[in-house]
mmCIF file of N, CA and C in Angstrom:
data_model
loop_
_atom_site.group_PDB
_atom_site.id
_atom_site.type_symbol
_atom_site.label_atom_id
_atom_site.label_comp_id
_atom_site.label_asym_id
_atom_site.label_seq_id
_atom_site.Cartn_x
_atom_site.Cartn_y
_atom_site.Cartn_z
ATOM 1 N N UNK A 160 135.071 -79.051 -135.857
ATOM 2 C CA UNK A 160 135.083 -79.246 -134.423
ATOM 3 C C UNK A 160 136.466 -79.709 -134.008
ATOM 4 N N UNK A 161 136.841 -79.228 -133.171
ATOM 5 C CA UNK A 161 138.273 -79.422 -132.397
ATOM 6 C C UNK A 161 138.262 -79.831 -131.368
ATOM 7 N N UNK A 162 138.623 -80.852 -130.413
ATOM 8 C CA UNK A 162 138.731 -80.794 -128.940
ATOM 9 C C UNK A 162 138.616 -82.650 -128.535
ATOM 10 N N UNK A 163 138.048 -82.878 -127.900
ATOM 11 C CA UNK A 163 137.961 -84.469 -127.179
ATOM 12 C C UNK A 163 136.106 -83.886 -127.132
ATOM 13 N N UNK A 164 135.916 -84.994 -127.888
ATOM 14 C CA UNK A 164 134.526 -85.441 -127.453
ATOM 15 C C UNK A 164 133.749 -85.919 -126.556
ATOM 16 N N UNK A 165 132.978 -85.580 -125.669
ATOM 17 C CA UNK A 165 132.809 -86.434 -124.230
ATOM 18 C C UNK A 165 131.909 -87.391 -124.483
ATOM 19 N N UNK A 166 132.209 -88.256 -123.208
ATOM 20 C CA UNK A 166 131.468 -89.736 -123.679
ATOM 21 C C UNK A 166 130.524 -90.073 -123.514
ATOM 22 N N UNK A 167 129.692 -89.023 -122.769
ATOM 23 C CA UNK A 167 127.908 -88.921 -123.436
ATOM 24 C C UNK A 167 127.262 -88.404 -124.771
ATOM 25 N N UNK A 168 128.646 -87.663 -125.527
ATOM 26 C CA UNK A 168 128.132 -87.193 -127.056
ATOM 27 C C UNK A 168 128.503 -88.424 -127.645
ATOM 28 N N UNK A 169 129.561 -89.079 -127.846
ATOM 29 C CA UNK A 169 129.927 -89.988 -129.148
ATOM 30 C C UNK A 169 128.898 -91.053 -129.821
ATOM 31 N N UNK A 170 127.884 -91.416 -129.277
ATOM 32 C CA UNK A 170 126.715 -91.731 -129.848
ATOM 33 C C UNK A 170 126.487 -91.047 -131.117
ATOM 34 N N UNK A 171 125.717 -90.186 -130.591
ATOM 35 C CA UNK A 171 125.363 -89.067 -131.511
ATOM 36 C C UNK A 171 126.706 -88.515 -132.408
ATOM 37 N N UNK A 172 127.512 -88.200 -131.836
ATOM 38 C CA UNK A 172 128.563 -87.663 -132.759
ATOM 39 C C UNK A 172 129.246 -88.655 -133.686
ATOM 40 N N UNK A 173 128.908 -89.844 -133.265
ATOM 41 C CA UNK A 173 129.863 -91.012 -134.206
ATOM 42 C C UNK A 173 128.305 -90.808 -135.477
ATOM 43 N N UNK A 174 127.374 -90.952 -134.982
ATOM 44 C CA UNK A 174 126.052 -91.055 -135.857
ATOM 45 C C UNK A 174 126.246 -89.869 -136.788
ATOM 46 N N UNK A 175 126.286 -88.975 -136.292
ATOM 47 C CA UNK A 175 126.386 -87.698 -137.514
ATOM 48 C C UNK A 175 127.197 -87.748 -138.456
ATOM 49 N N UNK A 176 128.605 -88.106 -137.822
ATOM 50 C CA UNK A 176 130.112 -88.188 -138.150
ATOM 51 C C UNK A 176 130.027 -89.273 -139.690
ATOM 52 N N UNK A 177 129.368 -90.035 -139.302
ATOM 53 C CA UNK A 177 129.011 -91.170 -140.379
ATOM 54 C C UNK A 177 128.521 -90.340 -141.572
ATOM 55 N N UNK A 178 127.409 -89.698 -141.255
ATOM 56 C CA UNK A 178 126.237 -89.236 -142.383
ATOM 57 C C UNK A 178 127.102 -88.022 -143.070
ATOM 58 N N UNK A 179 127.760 -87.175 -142.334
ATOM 59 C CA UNK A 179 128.854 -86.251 -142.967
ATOM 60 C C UNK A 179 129.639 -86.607 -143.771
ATOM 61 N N UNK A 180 130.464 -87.593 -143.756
ATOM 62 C CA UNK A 180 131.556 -88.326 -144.245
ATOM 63 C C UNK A 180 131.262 -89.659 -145.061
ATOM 64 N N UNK A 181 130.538 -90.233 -145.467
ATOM 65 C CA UNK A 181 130.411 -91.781 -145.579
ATOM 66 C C UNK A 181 130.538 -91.418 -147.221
ATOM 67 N N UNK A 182 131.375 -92.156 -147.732
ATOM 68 C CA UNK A 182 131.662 -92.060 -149.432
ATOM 69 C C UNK A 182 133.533 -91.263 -149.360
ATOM 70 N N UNK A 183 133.433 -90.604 -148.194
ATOM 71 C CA UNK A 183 135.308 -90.082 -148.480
ATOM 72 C C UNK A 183 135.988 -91.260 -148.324
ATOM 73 N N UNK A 184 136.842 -90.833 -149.209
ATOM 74 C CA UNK A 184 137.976 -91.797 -149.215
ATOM 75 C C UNK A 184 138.879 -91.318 -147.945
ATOM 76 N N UNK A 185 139.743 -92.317 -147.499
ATOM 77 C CA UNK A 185 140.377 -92.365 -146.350
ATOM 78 C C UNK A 185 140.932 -93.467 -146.148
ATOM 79 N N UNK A 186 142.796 -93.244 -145.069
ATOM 80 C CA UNK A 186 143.149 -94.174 -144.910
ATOM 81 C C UNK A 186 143.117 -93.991 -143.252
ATOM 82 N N UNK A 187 143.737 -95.532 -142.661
ATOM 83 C CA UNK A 187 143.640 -96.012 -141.082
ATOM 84 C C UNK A 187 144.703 -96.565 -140.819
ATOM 85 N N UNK A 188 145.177 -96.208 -139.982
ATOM 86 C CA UNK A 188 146.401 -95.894 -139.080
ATOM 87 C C UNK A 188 146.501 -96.399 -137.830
ATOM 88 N N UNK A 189 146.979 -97.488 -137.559
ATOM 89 C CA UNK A 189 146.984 -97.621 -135.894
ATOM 90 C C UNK A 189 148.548 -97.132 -135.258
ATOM 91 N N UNK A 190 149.063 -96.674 -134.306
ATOM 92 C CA UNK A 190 149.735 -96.395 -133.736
ATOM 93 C C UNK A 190 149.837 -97.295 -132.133
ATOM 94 N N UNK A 191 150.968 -97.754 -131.965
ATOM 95 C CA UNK A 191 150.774 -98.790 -130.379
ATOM 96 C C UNK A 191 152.203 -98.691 -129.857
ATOM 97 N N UNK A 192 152.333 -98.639 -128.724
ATOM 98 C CA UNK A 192 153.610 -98.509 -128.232
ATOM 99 C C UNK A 192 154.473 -99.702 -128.751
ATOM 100 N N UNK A 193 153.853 -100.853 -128.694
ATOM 101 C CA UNK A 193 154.364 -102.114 -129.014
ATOM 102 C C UNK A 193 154.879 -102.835 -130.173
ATOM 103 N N UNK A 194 153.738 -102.489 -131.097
ATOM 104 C CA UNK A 194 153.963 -102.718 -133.122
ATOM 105 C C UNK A 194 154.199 -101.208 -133.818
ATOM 106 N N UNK A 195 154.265 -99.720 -132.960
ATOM 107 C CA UNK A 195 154.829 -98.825 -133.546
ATOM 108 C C UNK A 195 153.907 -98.059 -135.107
ATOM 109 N N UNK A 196 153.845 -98.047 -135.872
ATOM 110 C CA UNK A 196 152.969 -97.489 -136.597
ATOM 111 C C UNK A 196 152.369 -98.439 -137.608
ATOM 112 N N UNK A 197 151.283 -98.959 -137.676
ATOM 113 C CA UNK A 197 150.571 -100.067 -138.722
ATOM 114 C C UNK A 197 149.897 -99.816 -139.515
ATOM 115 N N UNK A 198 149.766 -99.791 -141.249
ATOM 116 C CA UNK A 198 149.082 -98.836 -142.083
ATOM 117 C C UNK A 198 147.994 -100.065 -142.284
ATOM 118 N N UNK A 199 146.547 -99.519 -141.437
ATOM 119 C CA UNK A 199 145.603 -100.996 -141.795
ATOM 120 C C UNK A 199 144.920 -100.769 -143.283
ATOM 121 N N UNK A 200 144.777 -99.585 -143.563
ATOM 122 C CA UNK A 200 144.124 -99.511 -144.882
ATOM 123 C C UNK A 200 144.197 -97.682 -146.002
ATOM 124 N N UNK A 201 144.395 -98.176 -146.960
ATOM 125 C CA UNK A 201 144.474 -96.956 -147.813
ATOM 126 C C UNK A 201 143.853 -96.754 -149.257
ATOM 127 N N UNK A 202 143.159 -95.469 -148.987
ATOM 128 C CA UNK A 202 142.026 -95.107 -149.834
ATOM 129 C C UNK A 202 141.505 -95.856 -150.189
ATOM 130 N N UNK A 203 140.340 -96.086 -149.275
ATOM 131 C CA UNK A 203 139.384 -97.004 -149.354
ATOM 132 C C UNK A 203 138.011 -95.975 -148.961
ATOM 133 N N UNK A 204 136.807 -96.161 -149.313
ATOM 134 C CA UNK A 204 135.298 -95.466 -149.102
ATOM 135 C C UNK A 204 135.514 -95.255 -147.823
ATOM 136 N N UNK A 205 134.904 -94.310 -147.287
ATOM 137 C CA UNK A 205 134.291 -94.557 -145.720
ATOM 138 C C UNK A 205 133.014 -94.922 -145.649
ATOM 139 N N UNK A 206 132.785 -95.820 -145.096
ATOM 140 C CA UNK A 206 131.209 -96.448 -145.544
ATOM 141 C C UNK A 206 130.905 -95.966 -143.624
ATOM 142 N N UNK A 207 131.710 -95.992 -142.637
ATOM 143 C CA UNK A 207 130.193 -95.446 -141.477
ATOM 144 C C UNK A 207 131.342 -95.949 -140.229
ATOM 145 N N UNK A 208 131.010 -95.877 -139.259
ATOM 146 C CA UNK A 208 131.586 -95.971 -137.518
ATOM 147 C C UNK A 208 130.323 -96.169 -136.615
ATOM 148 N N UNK A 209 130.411 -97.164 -135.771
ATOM 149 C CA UNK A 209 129.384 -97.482 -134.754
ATOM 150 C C UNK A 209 130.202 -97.806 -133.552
ATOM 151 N N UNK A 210 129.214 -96.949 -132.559
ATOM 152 C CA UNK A 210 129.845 -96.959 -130.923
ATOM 153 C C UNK A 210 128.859 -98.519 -130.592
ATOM 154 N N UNK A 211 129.507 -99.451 -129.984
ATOM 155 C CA UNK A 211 128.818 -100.300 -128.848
ATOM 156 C C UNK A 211 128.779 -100.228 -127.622
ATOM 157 N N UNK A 212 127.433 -100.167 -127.079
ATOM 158 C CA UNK A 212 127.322 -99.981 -125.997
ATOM 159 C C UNK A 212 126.746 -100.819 -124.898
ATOM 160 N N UNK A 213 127.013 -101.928 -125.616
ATOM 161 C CA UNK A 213 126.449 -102.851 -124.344
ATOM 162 C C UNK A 213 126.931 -104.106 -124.802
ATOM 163 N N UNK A 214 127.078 -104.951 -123.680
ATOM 164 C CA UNK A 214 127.872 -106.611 -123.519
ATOM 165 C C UNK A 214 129.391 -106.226 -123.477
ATOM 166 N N UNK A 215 130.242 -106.966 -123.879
ATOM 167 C CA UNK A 215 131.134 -107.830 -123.296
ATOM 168 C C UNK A 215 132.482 -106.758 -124.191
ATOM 169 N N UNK A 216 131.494 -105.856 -125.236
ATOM 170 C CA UNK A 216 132.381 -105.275 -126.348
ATOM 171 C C UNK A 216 131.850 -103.640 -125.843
ATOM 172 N N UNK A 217 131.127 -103.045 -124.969
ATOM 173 C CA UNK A 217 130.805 -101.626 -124.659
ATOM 174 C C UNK A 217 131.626 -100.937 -124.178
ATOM 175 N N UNK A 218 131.731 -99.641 -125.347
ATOM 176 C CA UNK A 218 132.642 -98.691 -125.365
ATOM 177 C C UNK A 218 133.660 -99.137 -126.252
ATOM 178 N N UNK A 219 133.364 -100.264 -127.285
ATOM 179 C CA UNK A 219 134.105 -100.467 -128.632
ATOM 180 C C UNK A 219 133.538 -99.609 -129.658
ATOM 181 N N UNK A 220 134.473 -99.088 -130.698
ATOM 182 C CA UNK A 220 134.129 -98.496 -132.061
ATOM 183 C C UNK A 220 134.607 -99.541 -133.294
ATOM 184 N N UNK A 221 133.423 -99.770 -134.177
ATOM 185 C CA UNK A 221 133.858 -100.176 -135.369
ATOM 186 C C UNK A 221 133.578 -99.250 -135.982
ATOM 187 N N UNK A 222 134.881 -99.334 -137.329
ATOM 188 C CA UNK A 222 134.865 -98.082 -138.308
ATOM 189 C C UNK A 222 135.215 -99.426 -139.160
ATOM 190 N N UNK A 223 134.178 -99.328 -140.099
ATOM 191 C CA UNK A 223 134.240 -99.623 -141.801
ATOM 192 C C UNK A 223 134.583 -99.113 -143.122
ATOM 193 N N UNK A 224 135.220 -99.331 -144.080
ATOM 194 C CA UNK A 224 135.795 -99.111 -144.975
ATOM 195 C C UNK A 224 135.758 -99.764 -146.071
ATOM 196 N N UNK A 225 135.660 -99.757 -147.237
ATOM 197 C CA UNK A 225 135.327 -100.656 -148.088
ATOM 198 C C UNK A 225 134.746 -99.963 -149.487
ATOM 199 N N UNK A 226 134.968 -101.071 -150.549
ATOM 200 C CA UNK A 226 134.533 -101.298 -151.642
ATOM 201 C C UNK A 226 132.979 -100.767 -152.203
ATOM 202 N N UNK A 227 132.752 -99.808 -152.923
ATOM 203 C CA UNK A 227 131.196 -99.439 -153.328
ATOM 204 C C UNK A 227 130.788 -100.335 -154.499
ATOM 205 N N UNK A 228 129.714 -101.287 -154.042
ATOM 206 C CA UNK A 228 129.213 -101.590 -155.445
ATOM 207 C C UNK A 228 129.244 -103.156 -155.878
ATOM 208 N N UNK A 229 129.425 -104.314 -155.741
ATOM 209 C CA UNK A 229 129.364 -105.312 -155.878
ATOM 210 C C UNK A 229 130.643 -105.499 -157.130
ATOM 211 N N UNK A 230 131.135 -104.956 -157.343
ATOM 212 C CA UNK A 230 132.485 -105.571 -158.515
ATOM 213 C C UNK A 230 133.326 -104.997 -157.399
ATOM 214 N N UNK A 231 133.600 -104.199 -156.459
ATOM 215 C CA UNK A 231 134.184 -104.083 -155.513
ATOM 216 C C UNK A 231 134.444 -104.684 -154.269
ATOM 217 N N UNK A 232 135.212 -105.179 -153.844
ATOM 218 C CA UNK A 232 135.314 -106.241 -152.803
ATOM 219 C C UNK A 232 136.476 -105.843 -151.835
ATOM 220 N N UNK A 233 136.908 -104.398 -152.108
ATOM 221 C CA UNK A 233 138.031 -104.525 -150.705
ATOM 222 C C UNK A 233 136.813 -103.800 -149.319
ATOM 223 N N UNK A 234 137.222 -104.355 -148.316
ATOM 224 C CA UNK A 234 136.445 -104.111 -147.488
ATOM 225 C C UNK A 234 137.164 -104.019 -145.974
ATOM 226 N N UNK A 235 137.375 -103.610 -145.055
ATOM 227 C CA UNK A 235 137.713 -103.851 -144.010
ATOM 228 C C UNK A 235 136.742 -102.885 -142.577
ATOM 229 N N UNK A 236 136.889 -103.971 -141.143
ATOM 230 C CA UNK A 236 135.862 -103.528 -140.368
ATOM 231 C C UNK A 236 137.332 -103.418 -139.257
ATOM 232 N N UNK A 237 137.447 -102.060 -138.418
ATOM 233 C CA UNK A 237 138.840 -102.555 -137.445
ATOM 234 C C UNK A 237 138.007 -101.645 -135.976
ATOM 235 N N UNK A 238 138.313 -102.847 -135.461
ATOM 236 C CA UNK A 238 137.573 -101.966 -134.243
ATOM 237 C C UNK A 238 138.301 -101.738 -133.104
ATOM 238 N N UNK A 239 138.767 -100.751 -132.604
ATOM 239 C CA UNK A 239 139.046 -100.356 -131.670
ATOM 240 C C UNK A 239 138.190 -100.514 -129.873
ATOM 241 N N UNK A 240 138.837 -101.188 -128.914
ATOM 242 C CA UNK A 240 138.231 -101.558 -127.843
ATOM 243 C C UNK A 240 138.472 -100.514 -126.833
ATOM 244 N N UNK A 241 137.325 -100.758 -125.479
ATOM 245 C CA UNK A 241 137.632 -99.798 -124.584
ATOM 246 C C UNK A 241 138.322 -98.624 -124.758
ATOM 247 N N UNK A 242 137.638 -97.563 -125.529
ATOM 248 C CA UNK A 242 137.507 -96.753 -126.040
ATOM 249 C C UNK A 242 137.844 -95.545 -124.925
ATOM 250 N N UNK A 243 139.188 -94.419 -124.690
ATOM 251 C CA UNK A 243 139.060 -93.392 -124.085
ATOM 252 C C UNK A 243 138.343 -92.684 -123.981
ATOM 253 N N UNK A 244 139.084 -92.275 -125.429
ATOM 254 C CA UNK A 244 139.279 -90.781 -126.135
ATOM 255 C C UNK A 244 139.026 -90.866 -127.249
ATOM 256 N N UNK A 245 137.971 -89.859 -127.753
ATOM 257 C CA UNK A 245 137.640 -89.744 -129.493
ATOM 258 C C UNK A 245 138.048 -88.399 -129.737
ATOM 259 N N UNK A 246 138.835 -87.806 -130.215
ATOM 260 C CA UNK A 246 138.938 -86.275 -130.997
ATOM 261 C C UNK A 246 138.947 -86.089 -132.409
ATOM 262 N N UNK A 247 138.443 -85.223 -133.175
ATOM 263 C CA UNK A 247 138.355 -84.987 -134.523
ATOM 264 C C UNK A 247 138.924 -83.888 -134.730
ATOM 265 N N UNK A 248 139.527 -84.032 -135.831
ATOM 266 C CA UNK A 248 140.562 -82.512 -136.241
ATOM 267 C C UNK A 248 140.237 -82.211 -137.775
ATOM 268 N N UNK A 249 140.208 -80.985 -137.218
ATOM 269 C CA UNK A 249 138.731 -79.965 -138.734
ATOM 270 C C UNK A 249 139.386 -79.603 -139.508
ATOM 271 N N UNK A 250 139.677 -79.628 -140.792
ATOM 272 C CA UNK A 250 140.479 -79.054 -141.442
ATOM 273 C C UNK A 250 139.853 -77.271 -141.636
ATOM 274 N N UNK A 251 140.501 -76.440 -142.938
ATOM 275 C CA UNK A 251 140.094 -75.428 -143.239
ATOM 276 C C UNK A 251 138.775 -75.205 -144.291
ATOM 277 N N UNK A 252 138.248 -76.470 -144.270
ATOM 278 C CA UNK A 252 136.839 -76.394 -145.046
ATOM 279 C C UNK A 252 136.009 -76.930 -143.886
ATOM 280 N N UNK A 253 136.148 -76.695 -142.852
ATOM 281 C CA UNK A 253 135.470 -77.082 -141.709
ATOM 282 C C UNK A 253 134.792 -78.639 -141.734
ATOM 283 N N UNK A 254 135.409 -79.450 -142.702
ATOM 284 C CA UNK A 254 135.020 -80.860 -142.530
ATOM 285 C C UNK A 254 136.114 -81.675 -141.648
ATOM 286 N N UNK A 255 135.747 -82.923 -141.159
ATOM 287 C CA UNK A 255 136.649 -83.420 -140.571
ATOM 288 C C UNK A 255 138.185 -83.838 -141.257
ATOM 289 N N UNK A 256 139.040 -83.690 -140.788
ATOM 290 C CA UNK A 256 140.659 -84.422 -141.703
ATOM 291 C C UNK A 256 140.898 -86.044 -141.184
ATOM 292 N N UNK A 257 140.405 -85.808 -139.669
ATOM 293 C CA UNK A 257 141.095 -86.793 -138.991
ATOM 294 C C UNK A 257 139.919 -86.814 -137.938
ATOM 295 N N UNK A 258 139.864 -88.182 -137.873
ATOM 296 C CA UNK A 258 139.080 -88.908 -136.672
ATOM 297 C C UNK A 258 140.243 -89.635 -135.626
ATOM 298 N N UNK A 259 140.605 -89.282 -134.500
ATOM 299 C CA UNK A 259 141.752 -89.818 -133.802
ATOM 300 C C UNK A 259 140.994 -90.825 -132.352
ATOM 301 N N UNK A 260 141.371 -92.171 -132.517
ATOM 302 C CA UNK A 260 140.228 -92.260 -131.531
ATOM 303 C C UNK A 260 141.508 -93.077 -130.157
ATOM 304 N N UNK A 261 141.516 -93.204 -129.050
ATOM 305 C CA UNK A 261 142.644 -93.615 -128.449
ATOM 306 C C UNK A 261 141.660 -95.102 -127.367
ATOM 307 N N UNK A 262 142.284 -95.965 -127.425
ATOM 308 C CA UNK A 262 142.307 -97.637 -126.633
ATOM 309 C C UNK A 262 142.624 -97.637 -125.547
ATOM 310 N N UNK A 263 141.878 -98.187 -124.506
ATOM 311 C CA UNK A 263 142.391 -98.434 -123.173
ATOM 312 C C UNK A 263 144.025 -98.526 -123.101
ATOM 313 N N UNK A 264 144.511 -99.520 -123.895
ATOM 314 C CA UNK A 264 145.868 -99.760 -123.816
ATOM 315 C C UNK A 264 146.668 -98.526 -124.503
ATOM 316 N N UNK A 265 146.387 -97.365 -124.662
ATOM 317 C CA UNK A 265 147.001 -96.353 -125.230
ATOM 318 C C UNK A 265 146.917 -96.041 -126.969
ATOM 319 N N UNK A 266 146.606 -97.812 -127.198
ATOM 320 C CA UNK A 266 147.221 -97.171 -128.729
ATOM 321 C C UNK A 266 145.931 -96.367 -129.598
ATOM 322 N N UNK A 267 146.456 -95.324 -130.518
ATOM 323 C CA UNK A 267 145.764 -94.602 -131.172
ATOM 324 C C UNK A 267 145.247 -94.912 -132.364
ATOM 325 N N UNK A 268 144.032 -94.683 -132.934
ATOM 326 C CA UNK A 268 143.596 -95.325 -134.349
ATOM 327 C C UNK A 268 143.265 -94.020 -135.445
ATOM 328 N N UNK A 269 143.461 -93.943 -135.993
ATOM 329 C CA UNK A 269 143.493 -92.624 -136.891
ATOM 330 C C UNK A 269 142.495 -93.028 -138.378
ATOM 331 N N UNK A 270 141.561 -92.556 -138.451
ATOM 332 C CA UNK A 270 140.889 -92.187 -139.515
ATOM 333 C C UNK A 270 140.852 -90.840 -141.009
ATOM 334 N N UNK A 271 142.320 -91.164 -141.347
ATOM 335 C CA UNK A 271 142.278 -90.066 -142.043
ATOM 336 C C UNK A 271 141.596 -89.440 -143.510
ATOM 337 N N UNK A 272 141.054 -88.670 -143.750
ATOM 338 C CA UNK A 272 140.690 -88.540 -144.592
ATOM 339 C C UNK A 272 141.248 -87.844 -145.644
ATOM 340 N N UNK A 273 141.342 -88.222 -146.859
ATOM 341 C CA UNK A 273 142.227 -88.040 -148.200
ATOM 342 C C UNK A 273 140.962 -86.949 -149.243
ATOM 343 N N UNK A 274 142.097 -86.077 -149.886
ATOM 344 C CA UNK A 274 141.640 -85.586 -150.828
ATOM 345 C C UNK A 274 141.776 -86.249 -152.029
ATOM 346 N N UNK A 275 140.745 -86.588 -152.913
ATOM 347 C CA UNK A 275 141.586 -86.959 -154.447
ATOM 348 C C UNK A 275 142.104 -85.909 -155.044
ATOM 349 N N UNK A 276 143.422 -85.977 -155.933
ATOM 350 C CA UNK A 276 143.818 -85.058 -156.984
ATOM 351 C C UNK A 276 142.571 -85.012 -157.906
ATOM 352 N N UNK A 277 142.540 -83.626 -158.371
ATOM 353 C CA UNK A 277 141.986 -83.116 -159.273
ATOM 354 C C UNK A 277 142.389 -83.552 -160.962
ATOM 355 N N UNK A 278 141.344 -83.923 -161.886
ATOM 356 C CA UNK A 278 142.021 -84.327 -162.818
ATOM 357 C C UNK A 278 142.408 -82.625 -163.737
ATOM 358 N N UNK A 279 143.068 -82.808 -164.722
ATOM 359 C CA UNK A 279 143.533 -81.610 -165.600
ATOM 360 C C UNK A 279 142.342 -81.492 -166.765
ATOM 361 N N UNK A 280 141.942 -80.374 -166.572
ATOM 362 C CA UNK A 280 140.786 -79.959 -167.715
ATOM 363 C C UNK A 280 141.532 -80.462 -169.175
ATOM 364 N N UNK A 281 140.681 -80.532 -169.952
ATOM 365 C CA UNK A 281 141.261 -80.687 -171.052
ATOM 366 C C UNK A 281 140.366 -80.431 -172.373
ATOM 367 N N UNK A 282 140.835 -80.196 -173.152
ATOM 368 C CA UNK A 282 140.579 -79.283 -174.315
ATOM 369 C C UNK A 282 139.457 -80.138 -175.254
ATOM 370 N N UNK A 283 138.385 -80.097 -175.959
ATOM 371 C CA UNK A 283 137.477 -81.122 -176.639
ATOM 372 C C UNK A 283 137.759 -80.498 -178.020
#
């Protein structure tokens, strides 16, 4: 899917978006006119994204990231407020590459998603 998501789908589309994706590895990216490019996290799980929609935080996204498994402990939750714009950019296996989501105040949050290298076959 290509385009800006409208803001009666992202419910649903953050909900799917989760169940598609949750276990890729991926890093997060904020972009702000002010602090310029901030690397918040790299290759880490995608464990899921939730829209809020009500109180004092509606029309915030948290996107989680983190550690599988209890000997694992990196974890991070970064949420993006007053929420524009959500667009997703599809790669050529028609899964998502990039979750791009944009902040009242302009700045952009990027959800990218990583391929692992392939290991080298090897001979038994």
């Amino acid at each position: 899917m290509q385009g800006e998501i409208q803001q009666e789908q992202w419910q649903a589309y953050l909900d799917d978006f989760s169940k598609r994706n949750s276990g890729r590895t991926a890093d997060l990216q904020v972009i702000s006119q002010g602090l310029g490019t901030q690397q918040e996290a790299e290759m880490l799980p995608f464990g899921g994204i939730t829209l809020e929609t009500k109180g004092s935080l509606a029309l915030s996204v948290e996107i989680m990231l983190g550690g599988i498994g209890a000997t694992d402990n990196r974890n991070l939750t970064h949420t993006v407020t007053q929420v524009r714009r959500i667009m997703p950019k599809t790669g050529v296996d028609g899964r998502e590459d990039v979750l791009e989501i944009e902040a009242g105040d302009g700045a952009k949050t990027f959800l990218i998603f990583k391929a692992l290298p392939e290991l080298p076959e090897t001979a038994l």
